[in-house]
XYZ file of C-alpha atoms in Angstrom:
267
model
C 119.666 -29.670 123.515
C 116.450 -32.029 123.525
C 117.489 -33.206 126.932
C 117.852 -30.302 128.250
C 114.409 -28.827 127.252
C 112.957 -31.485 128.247
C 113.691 -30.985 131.262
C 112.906 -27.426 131.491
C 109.206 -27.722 130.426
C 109.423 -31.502 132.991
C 108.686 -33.498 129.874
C 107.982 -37.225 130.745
C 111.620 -39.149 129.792
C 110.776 -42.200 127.362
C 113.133 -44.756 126.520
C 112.513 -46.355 123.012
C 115.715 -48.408 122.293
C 117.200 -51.285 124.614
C 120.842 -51.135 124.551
C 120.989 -54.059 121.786
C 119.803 -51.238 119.198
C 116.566 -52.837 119.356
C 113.567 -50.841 120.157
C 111.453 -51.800 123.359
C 108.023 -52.384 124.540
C 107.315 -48.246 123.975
C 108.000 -48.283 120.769
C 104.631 -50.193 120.320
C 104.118 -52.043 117.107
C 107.804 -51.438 116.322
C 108.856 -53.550 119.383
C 111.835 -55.887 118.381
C 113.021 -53.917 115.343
C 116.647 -53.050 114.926
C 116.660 -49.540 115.021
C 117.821 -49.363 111.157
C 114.862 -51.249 109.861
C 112.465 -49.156 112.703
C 113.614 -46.213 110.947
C 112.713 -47.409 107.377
C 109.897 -48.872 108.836
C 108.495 -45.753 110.247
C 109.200 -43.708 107.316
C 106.995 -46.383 105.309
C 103.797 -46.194 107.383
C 104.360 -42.293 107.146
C 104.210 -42.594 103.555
C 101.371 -44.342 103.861
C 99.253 -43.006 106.236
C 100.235 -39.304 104.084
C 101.748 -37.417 106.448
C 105.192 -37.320 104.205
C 105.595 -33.873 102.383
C 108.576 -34.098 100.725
C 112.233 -35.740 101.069
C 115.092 -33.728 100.708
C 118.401 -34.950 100.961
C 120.586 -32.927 103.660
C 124.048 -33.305 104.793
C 124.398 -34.340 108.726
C 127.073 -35.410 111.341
C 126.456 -38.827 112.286
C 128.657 -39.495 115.920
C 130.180 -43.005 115.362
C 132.773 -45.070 117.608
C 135.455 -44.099 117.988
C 137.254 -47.987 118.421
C 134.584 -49.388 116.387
C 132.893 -47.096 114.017
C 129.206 -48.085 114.759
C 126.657 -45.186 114.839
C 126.202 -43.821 118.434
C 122.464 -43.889 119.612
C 121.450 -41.048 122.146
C 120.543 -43.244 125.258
C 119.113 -41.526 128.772
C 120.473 -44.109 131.245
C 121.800 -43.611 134.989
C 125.126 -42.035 135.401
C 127.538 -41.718 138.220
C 128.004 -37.641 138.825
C 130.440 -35.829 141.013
C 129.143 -32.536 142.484
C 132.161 -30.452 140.635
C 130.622 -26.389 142.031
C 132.746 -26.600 145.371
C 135.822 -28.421 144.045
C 136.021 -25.682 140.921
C 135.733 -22.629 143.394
C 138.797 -23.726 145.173
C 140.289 -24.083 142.267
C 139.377 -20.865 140.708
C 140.592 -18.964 143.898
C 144.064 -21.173 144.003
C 144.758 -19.419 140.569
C 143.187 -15.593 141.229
C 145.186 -15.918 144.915
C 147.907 -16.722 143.252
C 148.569 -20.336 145.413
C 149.168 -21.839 141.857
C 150.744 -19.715 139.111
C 149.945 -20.141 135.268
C 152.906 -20.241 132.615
C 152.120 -18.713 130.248
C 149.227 -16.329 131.845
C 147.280 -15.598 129.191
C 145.787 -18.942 129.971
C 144.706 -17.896 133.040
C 141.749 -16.554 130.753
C 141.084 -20.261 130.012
C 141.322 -21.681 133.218
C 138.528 -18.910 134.721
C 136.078 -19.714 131.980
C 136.571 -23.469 132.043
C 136.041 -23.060 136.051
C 133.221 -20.040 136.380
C 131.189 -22.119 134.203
C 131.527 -25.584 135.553
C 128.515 -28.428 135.232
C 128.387 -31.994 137.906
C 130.803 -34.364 136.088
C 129.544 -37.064 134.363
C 132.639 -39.981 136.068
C 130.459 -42.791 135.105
C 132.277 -44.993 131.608
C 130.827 -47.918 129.711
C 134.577 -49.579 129.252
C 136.098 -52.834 130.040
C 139.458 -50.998 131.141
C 139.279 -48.633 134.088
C 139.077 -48.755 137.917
C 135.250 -49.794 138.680
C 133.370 -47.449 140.454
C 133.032 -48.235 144.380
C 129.442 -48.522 144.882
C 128.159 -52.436 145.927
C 124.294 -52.247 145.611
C 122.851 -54.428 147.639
C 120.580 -57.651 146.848
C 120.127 -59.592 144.180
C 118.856 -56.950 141.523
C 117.958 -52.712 141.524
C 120.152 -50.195 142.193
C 118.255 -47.993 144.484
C 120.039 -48.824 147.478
C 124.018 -48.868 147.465
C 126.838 -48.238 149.397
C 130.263 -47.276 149.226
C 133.297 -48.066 150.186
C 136.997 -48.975 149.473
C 136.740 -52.608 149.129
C 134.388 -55.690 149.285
C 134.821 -56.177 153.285
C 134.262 -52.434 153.776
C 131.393 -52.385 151.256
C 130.155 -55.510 153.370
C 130.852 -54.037 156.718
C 128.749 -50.869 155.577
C 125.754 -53.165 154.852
C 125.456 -54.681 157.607
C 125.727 -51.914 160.102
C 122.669 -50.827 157.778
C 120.357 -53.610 159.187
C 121.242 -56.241 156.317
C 121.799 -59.757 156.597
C 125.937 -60.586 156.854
C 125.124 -62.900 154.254
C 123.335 -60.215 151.877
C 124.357 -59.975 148.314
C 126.415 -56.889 147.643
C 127.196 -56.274 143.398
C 129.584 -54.009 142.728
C 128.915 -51.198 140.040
C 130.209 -52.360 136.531
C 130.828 -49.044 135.417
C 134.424 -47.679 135.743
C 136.019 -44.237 136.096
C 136.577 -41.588 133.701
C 140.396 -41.626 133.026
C 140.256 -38.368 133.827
C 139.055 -39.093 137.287
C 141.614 -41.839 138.175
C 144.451 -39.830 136.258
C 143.079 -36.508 138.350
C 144.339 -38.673 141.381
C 148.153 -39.173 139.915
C 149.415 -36.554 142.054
C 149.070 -37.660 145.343
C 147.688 -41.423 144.685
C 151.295 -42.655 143.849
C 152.712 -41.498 146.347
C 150.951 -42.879 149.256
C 147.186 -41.260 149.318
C 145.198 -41.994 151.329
C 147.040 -44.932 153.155
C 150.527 -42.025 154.347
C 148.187 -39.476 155.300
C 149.747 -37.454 158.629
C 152.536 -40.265 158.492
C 156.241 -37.845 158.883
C 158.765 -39.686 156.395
C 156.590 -41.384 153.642
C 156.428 -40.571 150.170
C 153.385 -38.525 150.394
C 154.515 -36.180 153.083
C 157.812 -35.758 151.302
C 156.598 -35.635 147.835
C 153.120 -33.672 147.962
C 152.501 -31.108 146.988
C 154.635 -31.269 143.891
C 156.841 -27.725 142.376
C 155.869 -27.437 139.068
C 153.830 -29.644 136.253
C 154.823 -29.112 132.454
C 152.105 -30.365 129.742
C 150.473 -29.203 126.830
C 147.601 -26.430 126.907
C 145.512 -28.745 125.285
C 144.557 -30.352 128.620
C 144.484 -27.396 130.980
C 141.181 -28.108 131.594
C 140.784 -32.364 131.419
C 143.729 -32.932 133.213
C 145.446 -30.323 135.075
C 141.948 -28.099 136.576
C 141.013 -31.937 137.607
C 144.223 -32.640 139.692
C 144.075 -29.247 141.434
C 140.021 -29.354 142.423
C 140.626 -33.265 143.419
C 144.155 -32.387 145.496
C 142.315 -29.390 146.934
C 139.318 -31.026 148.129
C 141.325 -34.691 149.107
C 144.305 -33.198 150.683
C 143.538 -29.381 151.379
C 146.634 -28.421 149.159
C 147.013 -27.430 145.509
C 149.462 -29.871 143.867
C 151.800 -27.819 142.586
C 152.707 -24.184 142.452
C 153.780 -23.655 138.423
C 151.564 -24.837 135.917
C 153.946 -24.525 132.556
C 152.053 -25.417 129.546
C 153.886 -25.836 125.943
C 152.903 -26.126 122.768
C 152.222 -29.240 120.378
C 154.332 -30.967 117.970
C 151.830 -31.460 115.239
C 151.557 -33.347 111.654
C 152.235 -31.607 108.448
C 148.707 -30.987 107.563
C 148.520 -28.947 111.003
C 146.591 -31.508 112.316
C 146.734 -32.616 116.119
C 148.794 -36.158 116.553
C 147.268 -38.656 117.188
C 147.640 -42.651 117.737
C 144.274 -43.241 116.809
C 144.471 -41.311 113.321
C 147.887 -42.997 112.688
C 149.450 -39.889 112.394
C 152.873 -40.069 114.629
C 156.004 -40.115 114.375
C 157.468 -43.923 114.967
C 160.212 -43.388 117.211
C-alpha cells in the first residue's frame, strides 16, 4: 500500500487533513476547506491550469462507518502497538507440540499461516467504550514522555521516582483497547489475574488453565490465537488444551449473521 512504500523508499510523511475533515496548514491555499469542497476545488484549478486529460467515470469502494456511515479518511496518526513476533512463536509451537490440540485439524493449516506470518498489533481504538490504555504522559501537553502503570497512584508513583515533581500533571491516554485485547485477557482475567497469582485456593489457581474452548472458526485467529499468545506470555501456560471450533448458523441468503445488518433471528 502507499504507506507502506513510502516507507520503503523513506518518503517524508505529510499530513494534509486535521481530524475535523478539514485540511491543514500543508495543504497551502486549500487550508480550511472541508475535504469535499478541497476535492472539487482542486479538480477546478486542474482544469484550469490544463493539466486535466480526460474524466472517466470508474466504479470504486469507498470505506464508510460502520455506526455512522460517513466516508473514512486515511489518517497517519500515533498508534499504540504490541510487539506480537514472540507471543505468536509460542503460540505456533503450543499447537505443532501438541500442548493445545485443534478440533477439527484441518485448521491447524489456518492457525500456522495466521501465526508464521504475524505483523506488531495495532491495540490502539478511537472509541468511547473500552478499557483506556494505561499510559499517563506526563505534563501539561506532548506525548513523548509517558509511563505506565496499573492505576493513577502507580502511574504517579512511577513519575516521581523519574525525577518529576509529586505534584506533576500525569494525563492518561484517551485511547482504549482493542476488544480483542481486553477479550484476549477473558481467560485468566476473571478469574483472579494478576491479583491470585501463586495464591493455592483462589479461582485462578483452580480454574486456569481451562480444558477445552468451543467457538466458531470464524475467530480462530481474533479471538482464540489472541488468548493463547496473551496466556502464554502472562501466565507461562496455554489456556486450554482442546480448541473445538463449529460451524455458523447463517441467514437464508448464505450470508454471515449479523446484529448490525439486522439479519438474526429474534429469540
Amino acid at each position: 500500500n502507499d504507506y507502506s512504500l513510502g516507507k520503503k523508499y523513506e518518503l517524508p510523511i505529510v499530513n494534509i487533513m486535521n481530524k475535523d475533515g478539514s485540511m491543514n496548514s500543508n495543504a497551502r491555499e486549500y487550508n480550511g476547506l472541508d475535504r469535499f469542497e478541497c476535492r472539487e476545488k482542486l479538480w477546478t484549478d486542474m482544469e484550469e491550469a490544463g493539466l486535466v486529460i480526460k474524466v472517466q467515470p470508474h466504479t470504486q469502494r469507498v470505506p464508510r462507518s460502520q455506526r455512522g456511515g460517513e466516508v473514512i479518511e486515511p489518517l497517519v496518526s500515533s498508534q499504540w502497538f504490541v510487539k506480537t513476533e514472540g507471543m505468536g512463536a509460542k503460540a505456533l509451537e503450543a499447537v505443532k507440540g501438541g500442548d493445545i490440540q485443534i478440533v477439527p485439524q484441518r485448521f491447524d493449516k489456518i492457525w500456522f499461516n495466521w501465526l508464521e506470518d504475524i505483523h506488531d498489533w495495532c491495540i490502539s481504538r478511537q472509541l468511547w467504550w473500552g478499557h483506556r490504555i494505561p499510559v499517563w504522559y506526563v505534563g501539561e501537553s506532548g506525548e513523548s514522555e509517558y509511563v505506565v502503570a496499573r492505576n493513577d497512584k502507580e502511574a504517579r508513583e512511577k513519575a516521581i521516582e523519574e525525577g518529576h515533581a509529586a505534584d506533576v500533571v500525569l494525563r492518561q491516554e484517551e485511547d482504549v483497547l482493542d476488544t480483542w485485547f481486553s477479550s484476549g485477557l477473558w481467560p485468566f482475567a476473571t478469574v483472579g489475574w494478576p491479583q491470585d497469582q501463586g495464591v493455592e485456593g483462589s479461582d485462578l489457581s483452580r480454574f486456569y488453565p481451562g480444558t477445552c474452548l468451543e467457538t466458531g472458526y470464524d475467530i480462530l485467529f481474533f479471538w482464540v490465537a489472541r488468548m493463547v499468545m496473551m496466556g502464554l506470555e502472562l501466565t507461562g501456560e496455554s489456556p486450554f488444551k482442546v480448541i473445538y471450533l463449529h460451524g455458523l448458523v447463517r441467514a437464508a441468503d448464505g450470508s454471515k449473521m449479523s446484529k448490525t445488518k439486522g439479519n438474526v433471528i429474534d429469540p
